C-alpha atoms as a printed R data frame, in Angstrom:
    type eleno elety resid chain resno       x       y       z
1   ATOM     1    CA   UNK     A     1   0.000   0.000   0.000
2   ATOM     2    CA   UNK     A     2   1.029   3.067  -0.763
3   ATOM     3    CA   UNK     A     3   0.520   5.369   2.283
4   ATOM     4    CA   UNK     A     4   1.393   8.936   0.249
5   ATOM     5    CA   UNK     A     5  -1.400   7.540  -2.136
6   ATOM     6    CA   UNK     A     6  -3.982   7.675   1.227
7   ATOM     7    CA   UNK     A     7  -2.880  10.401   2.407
8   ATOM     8    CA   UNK     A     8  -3.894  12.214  -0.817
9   ATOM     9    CA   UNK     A     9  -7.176  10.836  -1.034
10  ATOM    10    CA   UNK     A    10  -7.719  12.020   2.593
11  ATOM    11    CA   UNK     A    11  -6.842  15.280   1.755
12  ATOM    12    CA   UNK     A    12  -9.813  14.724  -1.467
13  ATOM    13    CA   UNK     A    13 -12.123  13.991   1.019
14  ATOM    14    CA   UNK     A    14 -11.824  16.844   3.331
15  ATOM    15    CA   UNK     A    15 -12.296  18.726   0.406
16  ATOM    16    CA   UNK     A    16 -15.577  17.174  -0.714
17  ATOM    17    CA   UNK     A    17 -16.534  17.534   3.534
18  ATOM    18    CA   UNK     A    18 -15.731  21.114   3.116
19  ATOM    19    CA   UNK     A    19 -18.021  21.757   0.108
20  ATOM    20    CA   UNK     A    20 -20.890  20.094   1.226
21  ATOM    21    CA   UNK     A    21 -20.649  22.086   4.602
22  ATOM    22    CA   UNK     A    22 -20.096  25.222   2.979
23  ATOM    23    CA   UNK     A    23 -23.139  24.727   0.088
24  ATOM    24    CA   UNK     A    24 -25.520  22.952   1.922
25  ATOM    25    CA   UNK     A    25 -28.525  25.538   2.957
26  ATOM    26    CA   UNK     A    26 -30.432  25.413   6.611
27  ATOM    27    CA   UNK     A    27 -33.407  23.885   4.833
28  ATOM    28    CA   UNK     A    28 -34.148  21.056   2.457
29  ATOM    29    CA   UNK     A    29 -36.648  23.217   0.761
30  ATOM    30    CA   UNK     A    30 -33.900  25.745  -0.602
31  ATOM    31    CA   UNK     A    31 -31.856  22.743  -1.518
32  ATOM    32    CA   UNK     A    32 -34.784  21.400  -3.515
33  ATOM    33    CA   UNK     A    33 -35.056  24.541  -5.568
34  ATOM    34    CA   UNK     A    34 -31.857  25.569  -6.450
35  ATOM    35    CA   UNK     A    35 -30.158  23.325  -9.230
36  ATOM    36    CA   UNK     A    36 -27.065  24.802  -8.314
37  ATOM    37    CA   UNK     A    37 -27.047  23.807  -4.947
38  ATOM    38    CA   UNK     A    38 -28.285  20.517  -5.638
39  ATOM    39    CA   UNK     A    39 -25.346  19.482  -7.949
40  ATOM    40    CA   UNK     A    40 -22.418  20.804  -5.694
41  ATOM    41    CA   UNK     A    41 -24.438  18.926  -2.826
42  ATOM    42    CA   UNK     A    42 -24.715  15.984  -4.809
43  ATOM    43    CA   UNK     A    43 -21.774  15.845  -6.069
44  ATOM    44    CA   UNK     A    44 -19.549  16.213  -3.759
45  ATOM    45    CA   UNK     A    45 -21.279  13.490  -1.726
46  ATOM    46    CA   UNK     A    46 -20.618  11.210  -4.092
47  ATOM    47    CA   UNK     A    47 -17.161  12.047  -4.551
48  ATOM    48    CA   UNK     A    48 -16.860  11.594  -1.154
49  ATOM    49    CA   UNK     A    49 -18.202   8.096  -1.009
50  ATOM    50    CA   UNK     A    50 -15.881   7.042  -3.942
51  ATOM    51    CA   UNK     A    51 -12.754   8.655  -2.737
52  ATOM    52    CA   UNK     A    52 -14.087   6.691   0.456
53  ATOM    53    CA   UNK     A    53 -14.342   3.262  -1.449
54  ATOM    54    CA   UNK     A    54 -10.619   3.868  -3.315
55  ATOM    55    CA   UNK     A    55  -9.110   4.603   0.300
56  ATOM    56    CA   UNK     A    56 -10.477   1.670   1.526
57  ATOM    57    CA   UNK     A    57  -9.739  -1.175  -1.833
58  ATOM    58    CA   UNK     A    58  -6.135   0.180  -1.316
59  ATOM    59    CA   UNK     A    59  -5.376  -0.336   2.226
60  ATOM    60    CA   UNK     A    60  -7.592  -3.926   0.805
61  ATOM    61    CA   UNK     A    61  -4.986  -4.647  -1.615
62  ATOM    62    CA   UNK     A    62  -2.606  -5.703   0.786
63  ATOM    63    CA   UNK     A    63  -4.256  -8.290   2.292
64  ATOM    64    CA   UNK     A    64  -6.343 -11.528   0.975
65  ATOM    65    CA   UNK     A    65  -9.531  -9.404   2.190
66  ATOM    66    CA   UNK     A    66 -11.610  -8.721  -1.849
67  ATOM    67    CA   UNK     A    67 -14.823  -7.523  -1.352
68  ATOM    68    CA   UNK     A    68 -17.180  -8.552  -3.263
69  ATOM    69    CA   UNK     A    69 -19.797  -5.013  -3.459
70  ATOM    70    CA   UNK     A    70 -18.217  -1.512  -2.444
71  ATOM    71    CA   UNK     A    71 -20.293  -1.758   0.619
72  ATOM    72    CA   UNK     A    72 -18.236  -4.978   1.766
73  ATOM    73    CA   UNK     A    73 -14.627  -3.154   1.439
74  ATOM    74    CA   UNK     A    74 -15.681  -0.793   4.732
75  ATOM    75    CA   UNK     A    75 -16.847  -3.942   6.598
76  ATOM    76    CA   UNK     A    76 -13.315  -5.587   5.537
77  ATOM    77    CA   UNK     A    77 -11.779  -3.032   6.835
78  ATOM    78    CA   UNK     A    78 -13.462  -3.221   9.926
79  ATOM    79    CA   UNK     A    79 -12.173  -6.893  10.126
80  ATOM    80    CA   UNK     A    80  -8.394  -5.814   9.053
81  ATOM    81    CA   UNK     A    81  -8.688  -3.487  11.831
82  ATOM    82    CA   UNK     A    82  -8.392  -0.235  10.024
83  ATOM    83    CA   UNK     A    83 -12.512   0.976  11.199
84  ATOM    84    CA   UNK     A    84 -14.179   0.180  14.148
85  ATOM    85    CA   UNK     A    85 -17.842  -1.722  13.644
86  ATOM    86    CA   UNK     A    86 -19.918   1.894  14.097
87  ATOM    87    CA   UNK     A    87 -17.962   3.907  11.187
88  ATOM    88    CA   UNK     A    88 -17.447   0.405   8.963
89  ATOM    89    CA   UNK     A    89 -21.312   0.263   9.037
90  ATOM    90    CA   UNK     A    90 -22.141   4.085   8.480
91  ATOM    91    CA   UNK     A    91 -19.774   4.043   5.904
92  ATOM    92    CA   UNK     A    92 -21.070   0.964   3.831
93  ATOM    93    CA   UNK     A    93 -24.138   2.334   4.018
94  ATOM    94    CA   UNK     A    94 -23.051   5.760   2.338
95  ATOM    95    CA   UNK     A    95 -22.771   3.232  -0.792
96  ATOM    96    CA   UNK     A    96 -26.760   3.338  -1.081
97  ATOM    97    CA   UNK     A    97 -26.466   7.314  -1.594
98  ATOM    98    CA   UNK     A    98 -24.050   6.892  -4.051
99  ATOM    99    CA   UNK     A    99 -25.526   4.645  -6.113
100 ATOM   100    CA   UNK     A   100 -28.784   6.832  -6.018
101 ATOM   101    CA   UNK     A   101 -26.787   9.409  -6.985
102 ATOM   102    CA   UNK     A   102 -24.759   8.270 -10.123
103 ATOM   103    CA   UNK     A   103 -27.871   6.082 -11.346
104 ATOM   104    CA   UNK     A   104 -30.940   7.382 -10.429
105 ATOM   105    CA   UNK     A   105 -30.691  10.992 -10.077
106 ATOM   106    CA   UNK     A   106 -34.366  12.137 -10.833
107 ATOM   107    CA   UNK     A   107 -34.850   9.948  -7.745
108 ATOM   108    CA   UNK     A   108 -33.011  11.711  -5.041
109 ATOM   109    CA   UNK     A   109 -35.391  12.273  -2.066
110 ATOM   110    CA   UNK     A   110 -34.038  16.144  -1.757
111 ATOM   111    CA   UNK     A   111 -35.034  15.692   2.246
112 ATOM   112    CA   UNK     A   112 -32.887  12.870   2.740
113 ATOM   113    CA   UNK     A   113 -29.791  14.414   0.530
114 ATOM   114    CA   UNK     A   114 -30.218  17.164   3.082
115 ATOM   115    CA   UNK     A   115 -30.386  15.401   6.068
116 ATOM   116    CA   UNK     A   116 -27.350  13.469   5.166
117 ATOM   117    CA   UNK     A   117 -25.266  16.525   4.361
118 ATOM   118    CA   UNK     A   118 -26.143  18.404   7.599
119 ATOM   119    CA   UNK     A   119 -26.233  15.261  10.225
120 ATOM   120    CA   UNK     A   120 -23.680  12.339   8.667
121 ATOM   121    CA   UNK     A   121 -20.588  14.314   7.069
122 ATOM   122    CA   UNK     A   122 -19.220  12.837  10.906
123 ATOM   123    CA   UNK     A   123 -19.290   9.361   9.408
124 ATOM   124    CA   UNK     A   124 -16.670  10.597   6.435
125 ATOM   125    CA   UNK     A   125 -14.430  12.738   9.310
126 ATOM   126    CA   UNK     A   126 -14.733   9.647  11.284
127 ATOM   127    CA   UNK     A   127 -13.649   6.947   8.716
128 ATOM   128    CA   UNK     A   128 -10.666   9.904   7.336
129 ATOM   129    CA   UNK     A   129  -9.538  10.024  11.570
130 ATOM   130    CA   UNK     A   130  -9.602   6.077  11.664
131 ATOM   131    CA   UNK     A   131  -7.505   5.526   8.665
132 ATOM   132    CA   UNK     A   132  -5.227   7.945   9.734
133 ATOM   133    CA   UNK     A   133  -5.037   6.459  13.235
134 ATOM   134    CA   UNK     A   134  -4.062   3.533  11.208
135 ATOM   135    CA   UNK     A   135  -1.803   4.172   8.886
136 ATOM   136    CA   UNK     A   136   0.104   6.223  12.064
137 ATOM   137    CA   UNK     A   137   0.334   2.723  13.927
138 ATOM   138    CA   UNK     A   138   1.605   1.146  10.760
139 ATOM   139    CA   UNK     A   139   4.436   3.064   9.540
């Protein structure tokens, strides 16, 4: 594994964190109406989930943990010891979002884009603290 490789993504992510908080309006209402809004939100999210999932398949490709979905590489992690059980699970389920998000787009439920931008970013600063945790004890 290539730790400078990590340590990049992690810096993606806080990006993507930062965006989100800085874009994402008091109400879900405003978010709903503004196209703008919606695609930075969006966006962003997503990006954060998939920088997320490539953190997470290369700490994976040093060991004989493949997962099988993109969900499975945060629970393998949680069994490599790199997450604990609460963040492996919020993470895998960011995946759903995700997957919303690049497929089904006219879909999104603008309430529950909202509510994940304002009350979950924690799950992404959580998973970004517990890598780094790691890779610190693994030098």
């Amino acid at each position: 594994m290539d730790k400078e490789v990590v340590q990049q993504k992690l810096l993606l992510l806080q990006r993507c964190i930062q965006r989100v908080k800085e874009k994402t309006p008091a109400e879900a209402e405003i978010l709903e109406a503004d196209f703008d809004l919606q695609d930075i939100v969006v966006l962003n999210l997503q990006r954060a989930v998939q920088i997320s999932i490539d953190i997470s398949t290369h700490i994976l490709a040093d060991t004989l943990s493949v997962p099988s979905t993109m969900a499975e590489a945060f629970l393998l992690l949680h069994r490599e010891g790199v997450l604990s059980k609460d963040v492996a699970k919020s993470m895998s389920r960011s995946v759903g979002l995700r997957n919303v998000a690049v497929h089904e787009y006219t879909n999104l439920d603008w309430d529950v884009v909202h509510a994940v931008a304002l009350h979950h970013l924690d799950d992404f600063i959580h998973f970004g603290e517990e890598v780094v945790l790691w890779l610190d004890a693994h030098d």
